[in-house]
Amino acid sequence: DARVTQTPRHKVTEMGQEVTMRCQPILGHNTVFWYRQTMMQGLELLAYFRNRAPLDDSGMPKDRFSAEMPDATLATLKIQPSEPRDSAVYFCASGLDMSFGYTFGSGTRLTVV
Amino acid sequence: AQSVTQPDIHITVSEGASLELRCNYSYGATPYLFWYVQSPGQGLQLLLKYFSGDTLVQGIKGFEAEFKRSQSSFNLRKPSVHWSDAAEYFCAVASYGGSQGNLIFGKGTKLSVKP
């Protein structure tokens, strides 16, 4: 089965450090999402791209978060500087058309101490 | 604004019993609706989806869901629950067309299965 691959799976970092999370969408998928999951807020949309162009990043704190797709095989989510409140699981998902649904990666569990 | 409500935070059922997980959505037009399942430490797996046609949709792992426009509901059902079904279940709605298509998720329902 085709998979969405996220790296790293786990990341522990100190407050103030830069964190970069990577996602390899399924080959041929033209839509990529970044979601954040916390106990308090549940699943929140941070950003999404279609054909590598950002369509919506209104859910993302602009002062510290940035999302890019340098090419069709890589999406990145960067936090600089990181804060303890950023501790969460970050999921990437990709798809071709929403009528088919979207495939999620296994997530990056981020802990900021 | 679109929203999804899953009224039950946690449900416990006995193995072999039937299951229904509730989902209500708020959306003006015909929605695209999804159910996902998340096992501990894992990503979300698509169970089933609805976007048109027959209001009763079949999914993987023996799950089905029924779309009821009059009730703005999309409840998930399974006739006989297995211990391996213990997980968290998320209902989601997506907007249609144009530059939209992002998923709005409910808060989830955690399912526990008693032996």
Coordinates of C-alpha atoms in Angstrom, one line a residue:
Chain A
D1 CA 0.0 0.0 0.0
A2 CA 1.1 3.5 -0.8
R3 CA 2.0 5.5 2.4
V4 CA 2.5 9.0 3.5
T5 CA 5.9 9.1 5.2
Q6 CA 6.7 11.5 8.0
T7 CA 10.0 12.1 9.7
P8 CA 11.0 12.2 12.4
R9 CA 8.5 10.0 14.3
H10 CA 9.5 11.6 17.6
K11 CA 11.3 14.8 18.4
V12 CA 12.3 16.2 21.8
T13 CA 13.7 19.7 21.7
E14 CA 14.4 22.6 24.0
M15 CA 12.4 25.7 24.0
G16 CA 13.7 28.2 21.5
Q17 CA 15.1 25.7 19.1
E18 CA 14.1 25.3 15.5
V19 CA 12.1 22.2 14.6
T20 CA 11.6 20.9 11.0
M21 CA 9.2 18.1 10.2
R22 CA 9.1 16.5 6.9
C23 CA 6.4 14.7 4.9
Q24 CA 6.6 12.7 1.7
P25 CA 3.2 12.5 0.2
I26 CA 2.0 9.6 -1.9
L27 CA 3.3 9.9 -5.4
G28 CA 0.8 11.5 -7.7
H29 CA -1.2 13.2 -4.9
N30 CA -1.6 16.9 -5.5
T31 CA -3.1 18.0 -2.2
V32 CA -1.2 18.0 1.1
F33 CA -2.4 18.9 4.6
W34 CA -0.7 19.6 7.9
Y35 CA -2.7 19.0 11.0
R36 CA -1.9 19.3 14.7
Q37 CA -3.5 17.0 17.3
T38 CA -3.7 17.8 21.0
M39 CA -5.8 16.5 23.8
M40 CA -7.4 19.9 24.3
Q41 CA -8.0 21.1 20.8
G42 CA -8.3 17.9 18.9
L43 CA -7.3 17.9 15.2
E44 CA -6.6 21.4 13.9
L45 CA -5.8 22.3 10.3
L46 CA -2.5 24.2 10.1
A47 CA -1.9 24.5 6.3
Y48 CA -2.7 22.9 3.1
F49 CA -1.3 22.9 -0.4
R50 CA -2.7 22.0 -3.8
N51 CA -0.3 21.5 -6.7
R52 CA 2.4 22.8 -4.3
A53 CA 0.7 26.2 -3.9
P54 CA -0.4 27.2 -0.4
L55 CA -4.2 27.4 -0.3
D56 CA -4.9 28.0 3.4
D57 CA -2.5 28.6 6.3
S58 CA -4.9 30.6 8.4
G59 CA -4.7 28.0 11.2
M60 CA -1.0 28.5 11.6
P61 CA 0.7 30.9 14.0
K62 CA 2.5 33.0 11.3
D63 CA 5.1 34.4 13.6
R64 CA 6.8 31.1 14.3
F65 CA 5.4 28.5 11.9
S66 CA 6.1 28.1 8.2
A67 CA 5.0 25.5 5.7
E68 CA 6.5 24.8 2.3
M69 CA 6.5 22.4 -0.5
P70 CA 9.9 22.7 -2.2
D71 CA 8.9 20.0 -4.7
A72 CA 6.1 17.5 -5.2
T73 CA 7.7 14.8 -3.1
L74 CA 8.4 16.9 0.0
A75 CA 6.4 19.1 2.4
T76 CA 8.0 20.7 5.4
L77 CA 6.6 22.3 8.5
K78 CA 9.0 24.5 10.5
I79 CA 8.7 26.0 13.9
Q80 CA 11.2 28.7 14.9
P81 CA 11.4 29.3 17.8
S82 CA 9.6 26.4 19.4
E83 CA 7.7 26.8 22.6
P84 CA 6.3 24.2 25.1
R85 CA 2.7 24.9 23.9
D86 CA 3.8 23.5 20.5
S87 CA 4.0 20.0 22.0
A88 CA 1.6 17.9 20.0
V89 CA 1.4 15.3 17.3
Y90 CA 1.7 16.7 13.8
F91 CA 0.1 14.9 11.0
C92 CA 0.6 15.2 7.3
A93 CA -2.1 13.9 4.9
S94 CA -2.2 13.7 1.1
G95 CA -4.8 13.1 -1.5
L96 CA -5.8 13.5 -5.1
D97 CA -9.4 14.5 -4.8
M98 CA -11.5 14.7 -1.6
S99 CA -14.0 12.2 -3.1
F100 CA -11.4 9.6 -2.6
G101 CA -10.6 10.7 0.9
Y102 CA -7.1 11.6 2.2
T103 CA -4.3 9.4 3.5
F104 CA -2.6 10.3 6.8
G105 CA 0.9 9.7 7.8
S106 CA 1.8 8.2 11.2
G107 CA 2.6 11.6 12.6
T108 CA 5.5 13.4 14.3
R109 CA 5.2 13.5 18.1
L110 CA 6.9 16.8 19.2
T111 CA 7.8 17.5 22.8
V112 CA 9.2 21.0 23.6
V113 CA 10.8 21.2 27.0
Chain B
A1 CA -18.9 28.1 9.8
Q2 CA -18.7 24.4 9.2
S3 CA -18.5 22.2 12.3
V4 CA -18.8 18.6 13.3
T5 CA -20.1 17.4 16.7
Q6 CA -19.5 14.0 18.1
P7 CA -21.6 14.0 21.3
D8 CA -20.0 11.0 22.9
I9 CA -16.5 11.4 24.2
H10 CA -16.2 7.8 25.3
I11 CA -18.3 4.7 24.7
T12 CA -17.8 1.2 26.1
V13 CA -19.5 -1.8 24.4
S14 CA -19.2 -5.6 24.9
E15 CA -17.5 -7.6 22.3
G16 CA -20.1 -8.9 19.9
A17 CA -22.5 -6.1 20.7
S18 CA -23.7 -3.6 18.1
L19 CA -22.2 -0.1 17.9
E20 CA -23.4 3.3 16.8
L21 CA -21.3 6.3 17.0
R22 CA -23.0 9.7 16.5
C23 CA -21.9 12.5 14.3
N24 CA -23.7 15.8 13.5
Y25 CA -22.5 18.3 11.1
S26 CA -23.2 21.9 10.3
Y27 CA -22.8 22.8 6.6
G28 CA -25.1 24.7 4.2
A29 CA -24.6 22.6 1.1
T30 CA -24.3 18.9 0.5
P31 CA -21.3 17.9 2.5
Y32 CA -18.5 15.4 1.8
L33 CA -18.5 13.3 5.0
F34 CA -15.9 10.9 6.3
W35 CA -15.2 8.6 9.2
Y36 CA -11.6 7.9 10.3
V37 CA -10.2 5.6 12.9
Q38 CA -7.1 6.1 15.0
S39 CA -5.4 3.4 16.9
P40 CA -3.0 4.5 19.7
G41 CA 0.2 6.0 18.4
Q42 CA -1.0 5.7 14.8
G43 CA -2.2 8.0 12.1
L44 CA -5.8 8.2 10.9
Q45 CA -7.2 5.5 8.6
L46 CA -10.2 6.2 6.4
L47 CA -13.1 3.9 7.2
L48 CA -15.7 5.3 4.7
K49 CA -16.9 8.4 3.0
Y50 CA -20.1 9.9 1.6
F51 CA -20.4 12.5 -1.1
S52 CA -23.5 11.6 -3.1
G53 CA -25.9 8.7 -4.0
D54 CA -27.0 6.0 -1.7
T55 CA -27.2 7.4 1.8
L56 CA -26.1 4.1 3.4
V57 CA -22.4 3.6 2.7
Q58 CA -20.2 0.6 3.4
G59 CA -16.7 0.9 4.6
I60 CA -13.8 -1.3 5.6
K61 CA -13.7 -3.6 8.7
G62 CA -17.5 -4.1 8.5
F63 CA -18.5 -0.5 9.3
E64 CA -21.3 1.4 7.6
A65 CA -22.7 4.8 8.0
E66 CA -26.0 6.5 7.1
F67 CA -26.3 10.0 5.9
K68 CA -29.5 11.7 7.0
R69 CA -29.9 15.2 5.6
S70 CA -33.0 16.0 7.7
Q71 CA -31.1 15.3 10.9
S72 CA -27.7 16.6 9.7
S73 CA -26.2 13.3 10.9
F74 CA -23.8 10.8 9.6
N75 CA -23.7 8.0 12.2
L76 CA -21.3 5.1 12.1
R77 CA -22.5 1.6 12.8
K78 CA -21.2 -1.9 13.2
P79 CA -23.4 -4.9 13.9
S80 CA -20.9 -6.9 16.0
V81 CA -17.9 -5.2 17.6
H82 CA -14.5 -7.0 17.8
W83 CA -11.9 -6.3 20.5
S84 CA -9.6 -5.0 17.7
D85 CA -12.1 -2.2 17.1
A86 CA -11.1 -0.4 20.3
A87 CA -9.7 2.9 19.0
E88 CA -10.7 6.5 18.6
Y89 CA -13.1 7.4 15.8
F90 CA -13.3 10.8 14.1
C91 CA -16.1 12.2 11.9
A92 CA -15.1 14.9 9.4
V93 CA -16.7 17.2 6.9
A94 CA -15.0 18.6 3.8
S95 CA -16.2 21.6 1.8
Y96 CA -16.7 21.1 -1.9
G97 CA -15.1 22.7 -4.9
G98 CA -12.8 25.5 -5.8
S99 CA -9.9 26.0 -3.5
Q100 CA -11.7 24.3 -0.6
G101 CA -11.6 20.7 0.4
N102 CA -10.0 20.9 3.8
L103 CA -11.3 18.5 6.5
I104 CA -13.0 19.8 9.7
F105 CA -12.9 17.1 12.3
G106 CA -15.0 16.4 15.3
K107 CA -13.4 15.9 18.7
G108 CA -13.5 12.1 18.4
T109 CA -15.2 9.3 20.3
K110 CA -13.0 6.8 22.1
L111 CA -14.3 3.2 21.9
S112 CA -13.5 0.7 24.5
V113 CA -14.5 -3.0 24.1
K114 CA -15.2 -5.2 27.0
P115 CA -14.4 -8.9 26.7

